PDB file of C-alpha atoms in Angstrom:
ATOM      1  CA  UNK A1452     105.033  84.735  97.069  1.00  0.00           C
ATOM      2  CA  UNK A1453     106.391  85.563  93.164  1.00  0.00           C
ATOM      3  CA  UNK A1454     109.458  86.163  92.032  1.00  0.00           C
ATOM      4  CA  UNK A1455     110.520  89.053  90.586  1.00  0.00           C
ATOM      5  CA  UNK A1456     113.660  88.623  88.917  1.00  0.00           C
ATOM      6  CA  UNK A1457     116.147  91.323  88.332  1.00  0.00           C
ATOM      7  CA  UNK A1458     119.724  91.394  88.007  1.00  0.00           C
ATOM      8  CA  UNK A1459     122.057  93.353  89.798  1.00  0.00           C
ATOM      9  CA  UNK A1460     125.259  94.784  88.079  1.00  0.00           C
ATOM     10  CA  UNK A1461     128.429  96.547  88.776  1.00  0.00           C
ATOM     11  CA  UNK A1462     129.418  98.873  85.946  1.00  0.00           C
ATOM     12  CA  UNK A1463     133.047  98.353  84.746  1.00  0.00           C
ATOM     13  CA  UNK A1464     135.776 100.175  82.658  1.00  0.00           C
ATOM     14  CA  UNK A1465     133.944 101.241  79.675  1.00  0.00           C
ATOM     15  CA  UNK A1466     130.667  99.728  78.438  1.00  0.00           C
ATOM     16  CA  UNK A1467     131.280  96.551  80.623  1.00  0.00           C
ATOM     17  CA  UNK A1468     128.503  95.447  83.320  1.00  0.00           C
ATOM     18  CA  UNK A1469     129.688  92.889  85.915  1.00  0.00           C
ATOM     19  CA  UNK A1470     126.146  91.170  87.136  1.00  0.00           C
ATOM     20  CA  UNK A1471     124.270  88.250  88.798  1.00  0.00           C
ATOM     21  CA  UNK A1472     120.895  86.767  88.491  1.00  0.00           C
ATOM     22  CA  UNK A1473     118.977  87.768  91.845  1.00  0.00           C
ATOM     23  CA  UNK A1474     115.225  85.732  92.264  1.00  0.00           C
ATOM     24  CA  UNK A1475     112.782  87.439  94.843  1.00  0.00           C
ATOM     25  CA  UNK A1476     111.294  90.452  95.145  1.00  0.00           C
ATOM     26  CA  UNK A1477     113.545  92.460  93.035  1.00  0.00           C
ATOM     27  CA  UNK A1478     111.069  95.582  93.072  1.00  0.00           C
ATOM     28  CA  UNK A1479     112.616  98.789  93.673  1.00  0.00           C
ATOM     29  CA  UNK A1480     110.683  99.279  97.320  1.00  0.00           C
ATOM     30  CA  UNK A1481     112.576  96.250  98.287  1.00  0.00           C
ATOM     31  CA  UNK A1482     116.093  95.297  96.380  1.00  0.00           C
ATOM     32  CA  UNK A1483     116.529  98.558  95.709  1.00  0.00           C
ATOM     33  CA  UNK A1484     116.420  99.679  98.976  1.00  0.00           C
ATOM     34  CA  UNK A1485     118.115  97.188 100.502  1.00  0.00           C
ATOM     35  CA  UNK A1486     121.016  97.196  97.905  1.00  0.00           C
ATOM     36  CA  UNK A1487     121.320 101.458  98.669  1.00  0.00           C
ATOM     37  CA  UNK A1488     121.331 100.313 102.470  1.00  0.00           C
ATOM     38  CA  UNK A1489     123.784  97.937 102.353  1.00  0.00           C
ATOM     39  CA  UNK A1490     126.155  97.484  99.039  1.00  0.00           C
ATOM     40  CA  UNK A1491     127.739 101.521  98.849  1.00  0.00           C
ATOM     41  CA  UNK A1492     131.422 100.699  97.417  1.00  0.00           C
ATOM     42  CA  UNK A1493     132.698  98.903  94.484  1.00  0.00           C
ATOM     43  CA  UNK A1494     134.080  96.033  96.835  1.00  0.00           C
ATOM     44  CA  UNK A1495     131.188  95.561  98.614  1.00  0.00           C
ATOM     45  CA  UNK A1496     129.327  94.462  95.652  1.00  0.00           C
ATOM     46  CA  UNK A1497     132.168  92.991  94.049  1.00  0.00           C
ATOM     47  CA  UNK A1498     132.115  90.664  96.806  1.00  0.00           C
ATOM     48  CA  UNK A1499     128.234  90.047  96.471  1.00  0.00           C
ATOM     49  CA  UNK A1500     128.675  88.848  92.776  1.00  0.00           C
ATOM     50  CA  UNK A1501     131.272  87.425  93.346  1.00  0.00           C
ATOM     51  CA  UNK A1502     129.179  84.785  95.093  1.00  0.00           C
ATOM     52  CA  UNK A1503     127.294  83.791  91.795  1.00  0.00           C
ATOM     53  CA  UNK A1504     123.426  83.974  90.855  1.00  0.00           C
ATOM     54  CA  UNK A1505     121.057  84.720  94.274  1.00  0.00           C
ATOM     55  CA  UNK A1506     117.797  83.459  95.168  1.00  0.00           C
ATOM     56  CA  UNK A1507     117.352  86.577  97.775  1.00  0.00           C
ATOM     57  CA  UNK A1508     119.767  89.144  99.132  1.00  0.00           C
ATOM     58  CA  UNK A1509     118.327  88.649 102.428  1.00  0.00           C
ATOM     59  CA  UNK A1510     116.928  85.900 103.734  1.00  0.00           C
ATOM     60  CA  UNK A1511     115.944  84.416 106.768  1.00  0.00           C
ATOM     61  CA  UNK A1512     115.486  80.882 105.890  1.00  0.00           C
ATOM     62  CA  UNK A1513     118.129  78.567 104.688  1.00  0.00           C
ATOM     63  CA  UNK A1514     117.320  75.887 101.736  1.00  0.00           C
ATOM     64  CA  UNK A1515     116.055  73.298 103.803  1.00  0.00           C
ATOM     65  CA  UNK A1516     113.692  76.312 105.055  1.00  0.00           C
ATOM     66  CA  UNK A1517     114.632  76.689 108.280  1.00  0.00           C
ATOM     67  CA  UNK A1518     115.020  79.990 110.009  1.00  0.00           C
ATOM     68  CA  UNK A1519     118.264  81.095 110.416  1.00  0.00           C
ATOM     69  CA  UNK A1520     120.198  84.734 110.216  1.00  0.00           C
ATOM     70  CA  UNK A1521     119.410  87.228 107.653  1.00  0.00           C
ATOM     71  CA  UNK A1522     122.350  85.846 104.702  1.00  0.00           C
ATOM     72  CA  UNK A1523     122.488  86.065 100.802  1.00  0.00           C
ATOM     73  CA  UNK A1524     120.733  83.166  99.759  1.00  0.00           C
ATOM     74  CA  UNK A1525     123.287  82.102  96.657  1.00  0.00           C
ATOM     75  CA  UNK A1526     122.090  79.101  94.430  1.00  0.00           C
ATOM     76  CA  UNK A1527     125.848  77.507  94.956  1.00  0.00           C
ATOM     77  CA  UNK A1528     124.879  76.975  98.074  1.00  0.00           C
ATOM     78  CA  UNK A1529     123.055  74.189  96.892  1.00  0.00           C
ATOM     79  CA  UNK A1530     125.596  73.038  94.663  1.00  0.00           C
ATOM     80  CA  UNK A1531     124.451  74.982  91.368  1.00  0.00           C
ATOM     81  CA  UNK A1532     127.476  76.274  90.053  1.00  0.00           C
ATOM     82  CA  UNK A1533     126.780  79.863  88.678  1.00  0.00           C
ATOM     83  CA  UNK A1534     129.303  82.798  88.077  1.00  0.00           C
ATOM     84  CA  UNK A1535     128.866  86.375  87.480  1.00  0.00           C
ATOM     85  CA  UNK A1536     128.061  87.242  83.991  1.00  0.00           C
ATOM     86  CA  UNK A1537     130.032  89.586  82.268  1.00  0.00           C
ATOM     87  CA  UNK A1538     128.422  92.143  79.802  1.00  0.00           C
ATOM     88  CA  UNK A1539     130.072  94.151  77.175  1.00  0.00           C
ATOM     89  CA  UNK A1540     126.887  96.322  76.755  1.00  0.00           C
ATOM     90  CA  UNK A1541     123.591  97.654  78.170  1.00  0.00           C
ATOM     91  CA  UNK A1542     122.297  95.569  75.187  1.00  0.00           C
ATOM     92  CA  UNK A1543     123.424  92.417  76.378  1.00  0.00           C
ATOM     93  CA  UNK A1544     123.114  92.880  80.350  1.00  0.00           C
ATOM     94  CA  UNK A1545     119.202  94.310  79.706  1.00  0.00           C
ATOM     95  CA  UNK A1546     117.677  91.956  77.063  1.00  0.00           C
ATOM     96  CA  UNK A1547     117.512  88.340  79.021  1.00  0.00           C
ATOM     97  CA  UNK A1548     114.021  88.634  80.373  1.00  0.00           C
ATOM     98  CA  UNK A1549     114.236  90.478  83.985  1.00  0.00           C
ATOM     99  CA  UNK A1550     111.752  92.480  85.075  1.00  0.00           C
ATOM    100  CA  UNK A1551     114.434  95.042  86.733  1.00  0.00           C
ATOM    101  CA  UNK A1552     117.946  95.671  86.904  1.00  0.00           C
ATOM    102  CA  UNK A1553     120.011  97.614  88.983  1.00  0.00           C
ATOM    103  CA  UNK A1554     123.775  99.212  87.846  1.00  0.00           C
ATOM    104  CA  UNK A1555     125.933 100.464  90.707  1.00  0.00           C
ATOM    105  CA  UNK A1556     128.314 103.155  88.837  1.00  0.00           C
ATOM    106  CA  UNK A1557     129.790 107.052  89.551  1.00  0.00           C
ATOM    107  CA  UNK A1558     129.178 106.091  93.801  1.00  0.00           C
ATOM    108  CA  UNK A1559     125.146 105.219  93.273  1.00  0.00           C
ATOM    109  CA  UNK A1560     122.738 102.485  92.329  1.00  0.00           C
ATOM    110  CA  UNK A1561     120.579 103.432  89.283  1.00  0.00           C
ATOM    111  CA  UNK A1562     117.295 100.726  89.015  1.00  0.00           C
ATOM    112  CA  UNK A1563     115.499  99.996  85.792  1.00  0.00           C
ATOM    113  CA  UNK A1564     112.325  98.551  85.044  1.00  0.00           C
ATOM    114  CA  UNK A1565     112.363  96.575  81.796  1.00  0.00           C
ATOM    115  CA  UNK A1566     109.635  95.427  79.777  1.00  0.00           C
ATOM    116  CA  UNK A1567     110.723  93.306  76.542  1.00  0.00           C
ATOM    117  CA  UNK A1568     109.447  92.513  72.986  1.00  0.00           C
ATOM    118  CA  UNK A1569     109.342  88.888  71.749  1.00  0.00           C
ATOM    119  CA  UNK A1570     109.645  86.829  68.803  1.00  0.00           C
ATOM    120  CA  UNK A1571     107.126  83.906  68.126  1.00  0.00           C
ATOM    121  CA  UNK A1572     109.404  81.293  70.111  1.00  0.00           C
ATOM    122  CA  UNK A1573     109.304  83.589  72.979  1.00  0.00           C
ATOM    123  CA  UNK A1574     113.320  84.900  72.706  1.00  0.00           C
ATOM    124  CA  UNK A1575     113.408  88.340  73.620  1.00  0.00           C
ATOM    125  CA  UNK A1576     113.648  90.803  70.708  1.00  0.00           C
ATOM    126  CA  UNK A1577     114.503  94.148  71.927  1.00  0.00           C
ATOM    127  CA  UNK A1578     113.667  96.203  75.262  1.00  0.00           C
ATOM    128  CA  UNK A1579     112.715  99.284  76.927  1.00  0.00           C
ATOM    129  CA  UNK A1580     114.631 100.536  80.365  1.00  0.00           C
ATOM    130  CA  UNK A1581     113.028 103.225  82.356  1.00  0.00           C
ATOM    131  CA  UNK A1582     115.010 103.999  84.984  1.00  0.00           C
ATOM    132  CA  UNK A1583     112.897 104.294  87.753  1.00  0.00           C
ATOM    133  CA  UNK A1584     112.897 105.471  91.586  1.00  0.00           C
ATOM    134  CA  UNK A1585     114.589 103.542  94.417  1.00  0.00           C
ATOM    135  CA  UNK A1586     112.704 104.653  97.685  1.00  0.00           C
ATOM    136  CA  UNK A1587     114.742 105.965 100.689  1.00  0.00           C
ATOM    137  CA  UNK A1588     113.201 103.285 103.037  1.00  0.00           C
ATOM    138  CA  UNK A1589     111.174 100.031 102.242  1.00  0.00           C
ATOM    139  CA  UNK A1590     107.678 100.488 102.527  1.00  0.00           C
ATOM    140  CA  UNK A1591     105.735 100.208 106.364  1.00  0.00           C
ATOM    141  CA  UNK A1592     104.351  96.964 105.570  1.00  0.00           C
ATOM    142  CA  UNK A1593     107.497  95.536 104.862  1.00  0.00           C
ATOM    143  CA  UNK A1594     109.580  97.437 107.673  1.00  0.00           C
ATOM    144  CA  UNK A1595     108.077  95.133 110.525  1.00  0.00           C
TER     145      UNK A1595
END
């Protein structure tokens, strides 16, 4: 298993983007489905950053690794203490080295893939978002 970081967002009044850090499989055919699925208002996801940074949205293991029920897996769970991170700009909430990101504005989630330049100390320069497709279900092999 890899990570695929991403970081999920609620656009505010203005410019502003309300977001956490999210760890696992933040591909589209997978976050993004689940996030259309199951965060569709402004205080649903409100309350899902509000938890802090997340190692998965849905997992079935806790962080000793034993099975339990399907739960946001939030690092302050295991005593990190992380907040949501509040962006003035797409600048800001884009550049920090994420593979995707998702913004929940106007009623509907919009995913973006980034892909980032660097300078020789590896600090991300600029970026490129394509927004990109979320799928209407998650893929067969992962629907099991």
């Amino acid at each position: 298993i890899m990570a695929t970081r991403s970081r999920i967002g609620l656009r505010l009044a203005g410019d502003a983007i309300l977001s956490v850090y999210h760890h696992w499989d933040g591909y589209p055919k997978w976050l993004g489905v689940h996030l259309v699925k199951n965060y569709t208002t402004k205080d649903q996801i409100a309350e899902l950053l509000d938890g802090g940074d997340i190692s998965c949205i849905d997992s079935d293991t806790n962080w000793d690794r034993q099975e339990c029920e399907p739960h946001v897996q939030y690092y302050n769970d295991r005593g990190e203490k992380t907040e949501p991170r509040l962006d003035l700009n797409d600048y800001d909430f884009f550049i920090n080295n994420e593979e995707y990101a998702y913004i929940f504005e106007d009623g509907k989630w919009t995913c973006y893939d980034l892909s980032h330049k660097y300078d020789d100390d590896y600090n991300p320069t600029s970026y490129i978002a394509e927004p990109v497709e979320i799928p209407s279900d998650y893929p067969k092999e992962l629907a099991a």
